[in-house]
mmCIF file of C-alpha atoms in Angstrom:
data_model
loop_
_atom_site.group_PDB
_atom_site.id
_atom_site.type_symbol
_atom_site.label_atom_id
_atom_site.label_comp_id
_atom_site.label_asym_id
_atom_site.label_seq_id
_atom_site.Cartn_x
_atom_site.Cartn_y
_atom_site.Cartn_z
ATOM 1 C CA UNK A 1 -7.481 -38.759 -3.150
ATOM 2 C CA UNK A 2 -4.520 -36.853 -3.753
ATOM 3 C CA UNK A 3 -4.639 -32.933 -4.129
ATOM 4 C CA UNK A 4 -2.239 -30.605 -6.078
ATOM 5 C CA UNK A 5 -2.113 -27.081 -5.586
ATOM 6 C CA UNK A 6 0.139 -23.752 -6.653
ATOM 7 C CA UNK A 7 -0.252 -20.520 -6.218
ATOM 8 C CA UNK A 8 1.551 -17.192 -7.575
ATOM 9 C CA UNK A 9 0.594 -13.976 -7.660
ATOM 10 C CA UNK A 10 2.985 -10.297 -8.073
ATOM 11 C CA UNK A 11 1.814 -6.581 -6.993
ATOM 12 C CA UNK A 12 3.292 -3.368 -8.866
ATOM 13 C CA UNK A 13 2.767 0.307 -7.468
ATOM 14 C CA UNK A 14 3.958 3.361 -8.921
ATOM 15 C CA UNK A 15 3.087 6.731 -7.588
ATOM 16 C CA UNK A 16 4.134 10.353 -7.593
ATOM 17 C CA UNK A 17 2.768 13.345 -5.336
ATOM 18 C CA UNK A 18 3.463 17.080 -6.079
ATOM 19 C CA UNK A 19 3.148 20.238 -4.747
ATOM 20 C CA UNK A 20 2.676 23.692 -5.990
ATOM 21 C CA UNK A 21 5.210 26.168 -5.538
ATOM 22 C CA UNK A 22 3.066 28.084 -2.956
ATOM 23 C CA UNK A 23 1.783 24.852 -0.945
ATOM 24 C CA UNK A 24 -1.603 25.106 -1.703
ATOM 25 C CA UNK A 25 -2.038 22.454 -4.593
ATOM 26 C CA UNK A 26 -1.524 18.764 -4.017
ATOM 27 C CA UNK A 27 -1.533 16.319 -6.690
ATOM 28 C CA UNK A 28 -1.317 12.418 -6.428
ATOM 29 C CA UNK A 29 -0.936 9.893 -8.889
ATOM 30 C CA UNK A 30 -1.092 6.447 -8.555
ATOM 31 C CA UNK A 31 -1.672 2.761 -10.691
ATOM 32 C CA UNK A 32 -1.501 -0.602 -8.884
ATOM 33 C CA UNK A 33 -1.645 -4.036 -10.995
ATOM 34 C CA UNK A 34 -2.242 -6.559 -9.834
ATOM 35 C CA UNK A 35 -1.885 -10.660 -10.655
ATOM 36 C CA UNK A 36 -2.694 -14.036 -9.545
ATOM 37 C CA UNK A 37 -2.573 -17.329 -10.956
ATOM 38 C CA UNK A 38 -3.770 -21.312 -9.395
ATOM 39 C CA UNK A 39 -3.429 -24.210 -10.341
ATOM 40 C CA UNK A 40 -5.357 -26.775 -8.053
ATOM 41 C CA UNK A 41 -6.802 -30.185 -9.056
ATOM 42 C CA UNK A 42 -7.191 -33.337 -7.618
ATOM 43 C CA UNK A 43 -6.688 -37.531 -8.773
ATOM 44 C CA UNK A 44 -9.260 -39.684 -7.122
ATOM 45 C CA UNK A 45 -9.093 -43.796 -6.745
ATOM 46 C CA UNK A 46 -11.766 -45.571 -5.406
ATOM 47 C CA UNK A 47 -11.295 -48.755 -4.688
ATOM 48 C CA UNK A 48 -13.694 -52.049 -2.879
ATOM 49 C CA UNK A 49 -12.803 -55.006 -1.869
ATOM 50 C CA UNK A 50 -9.156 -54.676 -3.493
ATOM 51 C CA UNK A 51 -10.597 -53.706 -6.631
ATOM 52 C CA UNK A 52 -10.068 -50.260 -8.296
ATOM 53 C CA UNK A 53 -13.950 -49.488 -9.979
ATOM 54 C CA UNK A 54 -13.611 -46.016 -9.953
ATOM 55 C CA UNK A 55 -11.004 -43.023 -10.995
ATOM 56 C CA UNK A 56 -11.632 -39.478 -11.957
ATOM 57 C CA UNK A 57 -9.045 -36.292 -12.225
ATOM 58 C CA UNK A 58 -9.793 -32.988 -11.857
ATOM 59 C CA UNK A 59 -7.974 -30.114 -13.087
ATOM 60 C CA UNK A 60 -8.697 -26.616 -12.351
ATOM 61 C CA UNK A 61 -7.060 -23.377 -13.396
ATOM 62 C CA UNK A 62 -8.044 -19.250 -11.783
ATOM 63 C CA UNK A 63 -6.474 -16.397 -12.789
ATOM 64 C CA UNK A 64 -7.041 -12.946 -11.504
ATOM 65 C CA UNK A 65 -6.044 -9.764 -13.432
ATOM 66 C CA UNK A 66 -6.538 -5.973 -12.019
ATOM 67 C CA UNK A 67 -5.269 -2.531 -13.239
ATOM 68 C CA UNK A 68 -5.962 0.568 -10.764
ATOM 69 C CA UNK A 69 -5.632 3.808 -11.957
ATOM 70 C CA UNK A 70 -6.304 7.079 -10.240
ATOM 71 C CA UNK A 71 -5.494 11.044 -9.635
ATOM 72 C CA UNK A 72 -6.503 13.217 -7.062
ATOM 73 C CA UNK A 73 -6.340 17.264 -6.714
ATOM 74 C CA UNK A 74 -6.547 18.753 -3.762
ATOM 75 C CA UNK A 75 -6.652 22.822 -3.879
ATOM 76 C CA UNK A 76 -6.615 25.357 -0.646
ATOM 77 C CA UNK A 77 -8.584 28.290 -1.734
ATOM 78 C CA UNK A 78 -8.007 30.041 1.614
ATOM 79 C CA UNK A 79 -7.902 28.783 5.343
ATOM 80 C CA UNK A 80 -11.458 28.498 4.705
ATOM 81 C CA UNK A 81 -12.348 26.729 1.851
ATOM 82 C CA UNK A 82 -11.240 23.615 0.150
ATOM 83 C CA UNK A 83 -11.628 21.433 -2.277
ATOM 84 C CA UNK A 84 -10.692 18.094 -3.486
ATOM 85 C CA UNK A 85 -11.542 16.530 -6.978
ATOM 86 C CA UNK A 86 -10.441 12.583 -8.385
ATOM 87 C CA UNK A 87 -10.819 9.932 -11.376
ATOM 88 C CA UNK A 88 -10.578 6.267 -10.721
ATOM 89 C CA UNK A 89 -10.558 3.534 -13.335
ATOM 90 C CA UNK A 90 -10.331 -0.437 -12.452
ATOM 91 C CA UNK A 91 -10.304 -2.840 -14.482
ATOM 92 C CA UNK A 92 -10.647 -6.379 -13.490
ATOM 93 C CA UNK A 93 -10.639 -9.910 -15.240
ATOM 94 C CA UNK A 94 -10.962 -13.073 -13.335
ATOM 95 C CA UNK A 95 -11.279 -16.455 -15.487
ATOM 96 C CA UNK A 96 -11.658 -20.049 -14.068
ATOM 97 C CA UNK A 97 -11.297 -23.487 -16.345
ATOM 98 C CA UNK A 98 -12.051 -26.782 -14.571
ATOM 99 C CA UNK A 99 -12.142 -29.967 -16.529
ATOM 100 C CA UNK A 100 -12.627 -32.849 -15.200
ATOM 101 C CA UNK A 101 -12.515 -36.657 -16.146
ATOM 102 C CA UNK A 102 -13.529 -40.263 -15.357
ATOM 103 C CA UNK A 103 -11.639 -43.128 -16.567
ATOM 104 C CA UNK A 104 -13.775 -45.494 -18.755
ATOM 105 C CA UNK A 105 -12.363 -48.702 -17.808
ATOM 106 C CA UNK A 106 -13.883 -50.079 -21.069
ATOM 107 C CA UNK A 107 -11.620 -48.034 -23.386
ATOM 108 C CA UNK A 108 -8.829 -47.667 -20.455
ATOM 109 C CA UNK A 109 -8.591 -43.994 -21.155
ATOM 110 C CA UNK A 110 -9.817 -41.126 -19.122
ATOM 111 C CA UNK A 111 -13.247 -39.062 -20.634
ATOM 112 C CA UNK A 112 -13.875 -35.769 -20.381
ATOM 113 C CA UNK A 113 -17.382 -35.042 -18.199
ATOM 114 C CA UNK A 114 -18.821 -32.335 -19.774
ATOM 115 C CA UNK A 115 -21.320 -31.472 -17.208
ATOM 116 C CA UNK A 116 -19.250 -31.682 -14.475
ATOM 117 C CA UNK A 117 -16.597 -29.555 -16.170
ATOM 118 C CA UNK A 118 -16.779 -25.500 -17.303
ATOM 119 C CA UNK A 119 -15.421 -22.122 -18.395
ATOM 120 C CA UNK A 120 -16.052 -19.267 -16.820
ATOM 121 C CA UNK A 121 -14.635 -15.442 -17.344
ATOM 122 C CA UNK A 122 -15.366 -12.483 -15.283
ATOM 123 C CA UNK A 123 -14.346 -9.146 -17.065
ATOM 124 C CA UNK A 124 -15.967 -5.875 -14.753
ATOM 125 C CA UNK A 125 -14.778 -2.417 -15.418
ATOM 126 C CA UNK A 126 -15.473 0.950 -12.907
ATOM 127 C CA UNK A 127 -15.192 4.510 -13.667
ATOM 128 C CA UNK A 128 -15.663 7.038 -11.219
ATOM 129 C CA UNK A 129 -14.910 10.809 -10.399
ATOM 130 C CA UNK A 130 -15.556 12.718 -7.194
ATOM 131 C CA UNK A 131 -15.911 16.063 -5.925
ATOM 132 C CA UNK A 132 -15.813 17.585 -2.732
ATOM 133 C CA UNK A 133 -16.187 20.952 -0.972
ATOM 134 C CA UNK A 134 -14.439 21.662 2.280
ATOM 135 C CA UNK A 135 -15.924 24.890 4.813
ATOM 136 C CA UNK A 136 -13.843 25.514 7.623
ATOM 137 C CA UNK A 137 -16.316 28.820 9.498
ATOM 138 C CA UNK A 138 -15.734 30.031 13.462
ATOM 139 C CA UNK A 139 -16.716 26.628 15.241
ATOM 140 C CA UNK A 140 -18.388 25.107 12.165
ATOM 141 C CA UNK A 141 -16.623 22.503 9.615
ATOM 142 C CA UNK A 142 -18.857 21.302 7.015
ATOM 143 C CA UNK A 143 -17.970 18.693 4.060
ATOM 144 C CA UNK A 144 -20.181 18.139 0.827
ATOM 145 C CA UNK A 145 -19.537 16.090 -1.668
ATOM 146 C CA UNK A 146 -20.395 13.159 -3.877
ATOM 147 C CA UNK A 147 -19.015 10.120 -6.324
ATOM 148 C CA UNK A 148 -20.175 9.242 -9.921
ATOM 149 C CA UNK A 149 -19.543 5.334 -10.718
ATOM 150 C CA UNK A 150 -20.590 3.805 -13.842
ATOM 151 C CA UNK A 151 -19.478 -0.104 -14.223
ATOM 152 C CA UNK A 152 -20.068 -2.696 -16.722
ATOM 153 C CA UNK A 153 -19.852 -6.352 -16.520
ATOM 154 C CA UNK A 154 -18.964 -9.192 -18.900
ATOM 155 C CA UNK A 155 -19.993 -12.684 -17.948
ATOM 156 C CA UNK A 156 -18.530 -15.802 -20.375
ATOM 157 C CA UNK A 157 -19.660 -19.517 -19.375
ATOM 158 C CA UNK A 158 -18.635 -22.333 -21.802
ATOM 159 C CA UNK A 159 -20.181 -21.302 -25.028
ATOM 160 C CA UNK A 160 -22.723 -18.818 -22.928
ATOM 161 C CA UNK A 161 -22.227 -15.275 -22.939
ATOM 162 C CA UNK A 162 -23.998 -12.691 -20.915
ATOM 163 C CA UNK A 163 -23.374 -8.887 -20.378
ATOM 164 C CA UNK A 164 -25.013 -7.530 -17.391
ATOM 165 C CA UNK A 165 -26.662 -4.128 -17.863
ATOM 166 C CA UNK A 166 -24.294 -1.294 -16.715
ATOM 167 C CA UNK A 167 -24.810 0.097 -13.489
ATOM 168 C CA UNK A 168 -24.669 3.545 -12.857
ATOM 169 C CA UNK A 169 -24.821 5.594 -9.123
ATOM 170 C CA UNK A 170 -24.668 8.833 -7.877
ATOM 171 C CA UNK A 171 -23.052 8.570 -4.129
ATOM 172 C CA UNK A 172 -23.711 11.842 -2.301
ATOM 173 C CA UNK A 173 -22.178 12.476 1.284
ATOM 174 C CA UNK A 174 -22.336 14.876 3.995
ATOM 175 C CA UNK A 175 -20.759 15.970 6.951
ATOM 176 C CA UNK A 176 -21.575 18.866 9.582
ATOM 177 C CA UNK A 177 -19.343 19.432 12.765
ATOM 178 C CA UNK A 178 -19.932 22.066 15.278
ATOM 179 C CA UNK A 179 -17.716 22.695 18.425
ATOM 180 C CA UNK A 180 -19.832 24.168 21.102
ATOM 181 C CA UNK A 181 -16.682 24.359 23.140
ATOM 182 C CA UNK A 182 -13.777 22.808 24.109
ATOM 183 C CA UNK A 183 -15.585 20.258 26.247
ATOM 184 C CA UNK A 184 -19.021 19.441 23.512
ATOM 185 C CA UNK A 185 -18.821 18.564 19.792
ATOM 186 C CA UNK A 186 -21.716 17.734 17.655
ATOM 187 C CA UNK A 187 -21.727 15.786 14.189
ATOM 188 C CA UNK A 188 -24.317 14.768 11.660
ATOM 189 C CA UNK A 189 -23.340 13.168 8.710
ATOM 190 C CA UNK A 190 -25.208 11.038 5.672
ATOM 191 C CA UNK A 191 -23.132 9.118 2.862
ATOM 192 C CA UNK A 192 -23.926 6.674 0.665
ATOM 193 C CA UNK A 193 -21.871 3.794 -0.598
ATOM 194 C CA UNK A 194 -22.201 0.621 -2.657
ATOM 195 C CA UNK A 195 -20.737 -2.611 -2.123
ATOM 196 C CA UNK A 196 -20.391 -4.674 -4.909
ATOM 197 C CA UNK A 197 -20.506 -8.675 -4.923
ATOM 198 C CA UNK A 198 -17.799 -10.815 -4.380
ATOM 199 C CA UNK A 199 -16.756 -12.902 -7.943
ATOM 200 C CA UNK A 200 -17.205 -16.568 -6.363
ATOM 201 C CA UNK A 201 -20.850 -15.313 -5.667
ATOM 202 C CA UNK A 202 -21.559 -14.062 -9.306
ATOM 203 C CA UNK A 203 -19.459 -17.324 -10.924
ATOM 204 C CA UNK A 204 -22.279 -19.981 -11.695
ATOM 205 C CA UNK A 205 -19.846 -23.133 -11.929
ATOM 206 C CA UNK A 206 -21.466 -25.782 -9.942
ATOM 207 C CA UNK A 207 -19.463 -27.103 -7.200
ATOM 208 C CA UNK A 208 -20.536 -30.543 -6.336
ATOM 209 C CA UNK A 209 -19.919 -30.925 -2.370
ATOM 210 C CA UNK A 210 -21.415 -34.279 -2.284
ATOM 211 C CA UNK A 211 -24.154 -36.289 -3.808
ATOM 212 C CA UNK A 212 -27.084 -33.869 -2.110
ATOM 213 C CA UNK A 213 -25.150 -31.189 -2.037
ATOM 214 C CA UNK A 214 -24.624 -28.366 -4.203
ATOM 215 C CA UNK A 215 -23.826 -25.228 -4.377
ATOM 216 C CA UNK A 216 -23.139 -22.560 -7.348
ATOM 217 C CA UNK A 217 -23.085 -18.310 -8.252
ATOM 218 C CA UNK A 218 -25.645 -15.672 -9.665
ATOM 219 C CA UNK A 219 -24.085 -14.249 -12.685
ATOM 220 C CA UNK A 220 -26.921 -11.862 -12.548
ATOM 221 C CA UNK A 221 -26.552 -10.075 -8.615
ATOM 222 C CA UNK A 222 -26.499 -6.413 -8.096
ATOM 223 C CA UNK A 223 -24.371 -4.578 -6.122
ATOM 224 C CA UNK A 224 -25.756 -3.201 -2.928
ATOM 225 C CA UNK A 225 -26.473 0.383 -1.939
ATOM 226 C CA UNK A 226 -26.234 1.335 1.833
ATOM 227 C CA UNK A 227 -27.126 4.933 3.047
ATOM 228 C CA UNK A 228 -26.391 5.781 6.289
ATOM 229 C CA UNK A 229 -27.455 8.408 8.812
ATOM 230 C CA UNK A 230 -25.165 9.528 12.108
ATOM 231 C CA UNK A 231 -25.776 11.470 14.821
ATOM 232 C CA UNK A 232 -22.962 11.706 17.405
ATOM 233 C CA UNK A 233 -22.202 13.706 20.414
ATOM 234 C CA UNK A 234 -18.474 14.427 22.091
ATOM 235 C CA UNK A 235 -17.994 14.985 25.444
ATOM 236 C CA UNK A 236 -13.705 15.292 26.573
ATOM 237 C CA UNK A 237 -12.786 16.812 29.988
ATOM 238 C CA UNK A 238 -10.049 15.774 32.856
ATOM 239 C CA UNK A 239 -9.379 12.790 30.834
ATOM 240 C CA UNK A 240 -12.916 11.249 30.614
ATOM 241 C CA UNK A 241 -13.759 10.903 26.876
ATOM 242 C CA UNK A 242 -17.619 10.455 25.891
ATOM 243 C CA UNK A 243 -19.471 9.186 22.432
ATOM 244 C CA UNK A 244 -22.939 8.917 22.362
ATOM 245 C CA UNK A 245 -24.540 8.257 18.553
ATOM 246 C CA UNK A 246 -27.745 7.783 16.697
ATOM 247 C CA UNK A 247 -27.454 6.170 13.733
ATOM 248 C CA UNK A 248 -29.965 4.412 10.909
ATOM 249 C CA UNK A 249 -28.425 1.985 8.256
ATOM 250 C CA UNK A 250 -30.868 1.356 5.370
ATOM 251 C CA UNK A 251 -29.318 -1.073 2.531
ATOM 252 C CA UNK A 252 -31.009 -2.029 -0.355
ATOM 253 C CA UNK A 253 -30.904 -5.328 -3.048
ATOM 254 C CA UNK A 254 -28.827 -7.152 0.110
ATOM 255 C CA UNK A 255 -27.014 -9.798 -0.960
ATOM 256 C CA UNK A 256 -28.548 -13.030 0.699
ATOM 257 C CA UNK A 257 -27.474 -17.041 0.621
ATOM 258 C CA UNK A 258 -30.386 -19.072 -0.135
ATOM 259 C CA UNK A 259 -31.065 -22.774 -0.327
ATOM 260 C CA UNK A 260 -33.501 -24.496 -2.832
ATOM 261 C CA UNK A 261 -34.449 -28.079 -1.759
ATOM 262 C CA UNK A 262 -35.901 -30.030 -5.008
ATOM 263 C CA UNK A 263 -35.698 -33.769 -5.489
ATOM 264 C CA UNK A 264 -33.981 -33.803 -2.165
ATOM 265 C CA UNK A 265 -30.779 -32.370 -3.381
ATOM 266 C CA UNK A 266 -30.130 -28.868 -1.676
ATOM 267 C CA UNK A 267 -28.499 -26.365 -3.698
ATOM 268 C CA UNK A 268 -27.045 -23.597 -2.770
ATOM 269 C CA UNK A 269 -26.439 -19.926 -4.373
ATOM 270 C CA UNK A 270 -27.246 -16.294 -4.193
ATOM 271 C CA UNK A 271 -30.126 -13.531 -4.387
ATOM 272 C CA UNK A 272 -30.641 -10.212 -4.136
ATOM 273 C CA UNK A 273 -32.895 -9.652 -1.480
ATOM 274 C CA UNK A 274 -35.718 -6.751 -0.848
ATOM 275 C CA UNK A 275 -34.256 -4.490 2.107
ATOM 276 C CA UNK A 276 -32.339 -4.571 5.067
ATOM 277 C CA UNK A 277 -32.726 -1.880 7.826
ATOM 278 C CA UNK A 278 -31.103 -1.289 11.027
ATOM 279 C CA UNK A 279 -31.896 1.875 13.875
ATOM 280 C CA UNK A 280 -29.604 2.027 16.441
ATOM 281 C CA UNK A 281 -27.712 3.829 19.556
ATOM 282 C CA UNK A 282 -24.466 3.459 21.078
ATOM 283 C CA UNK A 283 -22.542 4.898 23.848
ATOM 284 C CA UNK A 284 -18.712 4.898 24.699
ATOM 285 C CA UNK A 285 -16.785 5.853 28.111
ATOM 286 C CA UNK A 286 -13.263 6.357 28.384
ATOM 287 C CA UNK A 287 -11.253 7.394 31.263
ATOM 288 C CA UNK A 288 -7.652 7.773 31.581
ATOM 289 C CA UNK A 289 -6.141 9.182 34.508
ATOM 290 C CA UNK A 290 -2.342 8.776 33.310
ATOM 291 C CA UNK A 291 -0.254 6.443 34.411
ATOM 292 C CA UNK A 292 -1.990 4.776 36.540
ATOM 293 C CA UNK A 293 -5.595 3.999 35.345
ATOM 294 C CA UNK A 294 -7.209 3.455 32.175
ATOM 295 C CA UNK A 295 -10.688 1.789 31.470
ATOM 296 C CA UNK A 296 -13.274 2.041 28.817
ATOM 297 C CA UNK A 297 -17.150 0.671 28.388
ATOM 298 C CA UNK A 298 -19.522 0.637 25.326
ATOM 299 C CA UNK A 299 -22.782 -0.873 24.134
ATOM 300 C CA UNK A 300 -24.769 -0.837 21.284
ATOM 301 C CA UNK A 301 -28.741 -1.729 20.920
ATOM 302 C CA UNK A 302 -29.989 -2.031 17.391
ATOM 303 C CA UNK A 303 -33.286 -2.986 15.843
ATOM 304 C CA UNK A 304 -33.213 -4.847 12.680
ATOM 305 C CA UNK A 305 -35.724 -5.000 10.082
ATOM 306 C CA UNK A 306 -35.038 -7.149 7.389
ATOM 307 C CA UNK A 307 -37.640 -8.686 4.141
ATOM 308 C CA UNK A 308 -37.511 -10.229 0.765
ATOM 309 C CA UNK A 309 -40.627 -8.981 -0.832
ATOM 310 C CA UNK A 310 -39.744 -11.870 -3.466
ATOM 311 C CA UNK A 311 -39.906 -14.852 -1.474
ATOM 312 C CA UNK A 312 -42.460 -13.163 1.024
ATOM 313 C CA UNK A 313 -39.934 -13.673 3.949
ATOM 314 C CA UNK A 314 -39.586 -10.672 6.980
ATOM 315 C CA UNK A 315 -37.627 -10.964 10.195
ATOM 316 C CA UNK A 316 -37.208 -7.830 12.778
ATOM 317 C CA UNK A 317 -36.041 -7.050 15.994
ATOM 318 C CA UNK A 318 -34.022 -6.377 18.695
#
């Protein structure tokens, strides 16, 4: 088998930040593009007993595309109050062409295998904005906020298209500090996030490992949503540093691999699974004394909880 590969890809930034004439406004501007192509493929001779009885070729072709645009505002009301506002666009496009061919040694000319071979496009497109207020008060420092994303997905495969309902989230976050004093600090905070999947898991062109094994995307995952809950305490005196946390991680559609046995070939792909949960505690230590010593300890204990109403699966613990 000989393999062929090349790779080239280029990354352009421009930005600009200004200031207001008395200091207190910041704008930022920025746009990134961003481009890859691939060429890979592969010429295969199989040959028994001195004799050549099989030859295939396999070329393949990726391409990935993405425009980032954004601007950001921050304002300083007073030494008090702040606030920061933002717009983000991305637009992405990822496409993928494999053909590949056998040579029928009947006609002694290579044939396309249809099966085997595909086109597949990936065009996704975010919008979001965010707002966020800033309180500085005494010995209190408390953040609200939140992000609006909307996204939309096009999905083309061969002569196959499929547009994936848009998704649409509200991401709220939180954070409240208080210093007791210069030794104590106390912080609770809550955000939300989503994390969206990967392209090779949404792109359903079969990849044939071997003869029992396959493997292949979910054009139709959703994009996780996490929430997560912190409680953390700070303790810093005579150069012993201490972090003690409580914190509950709750995500929901989880993206899961899964393997479906039938006919005793084992495929391979993805699914959105039910819920994932995790409670936890941790602990840190950290002395330094100067010059001479320095030495730090942590642990962690977490319980997980994790099920897939769907295929009536649960796991948990420690």
């Amino acid at each position: 088998v000989n393999n062929r590969l090349r790779v080239s890809g280029n990354i352009f930034n421009v930005g600009y930040t200004g200031f207001s004439r008395n200091k207190k406004r910041e704008v930022n501007l920025l746009a990134t593009s961003f481009f890859f192509r691939e060429q890979n493929g592969y010429e295969l001779r199989q040959v028994d007993d001195g004799k050549v009885n099989g030859r295939e070729q396999n070329d393949a072709r990726l391409s990935n595309d993405v425009l980032i645009v954004q601007a950001d505002v921050m304002q300083n009301f007073s030494s008090v109050f702040k606030m920061e506002v933002g717009v983000k666009g991305v637009w992405r496009e990822n496409g993928s062409a494999n053909d590949l061919t056998f040579f029928d040694f009947m006609h002694e000319d290579y044939v396309l295998d249809d099966f085997r071979s595909n086109r597949f496009k990936f065009d996704r497109s975010i919008y979001a904005g965010y707002l966020n207020y800033h309180f500085n008060w005494k010995n209190w420092s408390i953040r609200v906020g939140g992000r609006y994303e909307q996204s939309g997905i096009n999905i083309h495969v061969k002569d196959t298209s499929v547009k994936t309902p848009g998704d649409i989230n509200w991401l709220p976050n939180i954070l409240i500090s208080k210093t007791i004093s210069e030794k104590h600090t106390v912080k609770l905070s809550y955000t939300k996030k989503i994390e969206r999947p990967y392209t090779f898991y949404l792109n359903p062109t079969v990849n044939y490992i071997d003869s029992l094994n396959i493997e292949y995307g979910n054009p139709l995952l959703l994009p996780e949503l996490i929430h997560n809950g912190q409680l953390v305490y700070n303790y810093n005196k005579g150069g012993i540093f201490t972090s003690v946390s409580l914190f509950v991680d709750y995500r929901r559609r989880t993206i899961g691999q899964v393997r479906l046995v039938s006919e005793g070939i084992s495929a391979t792909t993805y699914r959105n699974m039910t819920g994932n949960v995790v409670y936890g505690a941790s602990a840190s230590v950290t002395y330094n004394s100067g010059r001479r010593l320095h030495a730090s300890g942590a642990f962690t204990v977490q319980y997980v909880d994790v099920s897939n109403d769907v295929l009536g699966l649960r796991n948990r613990g420690y």
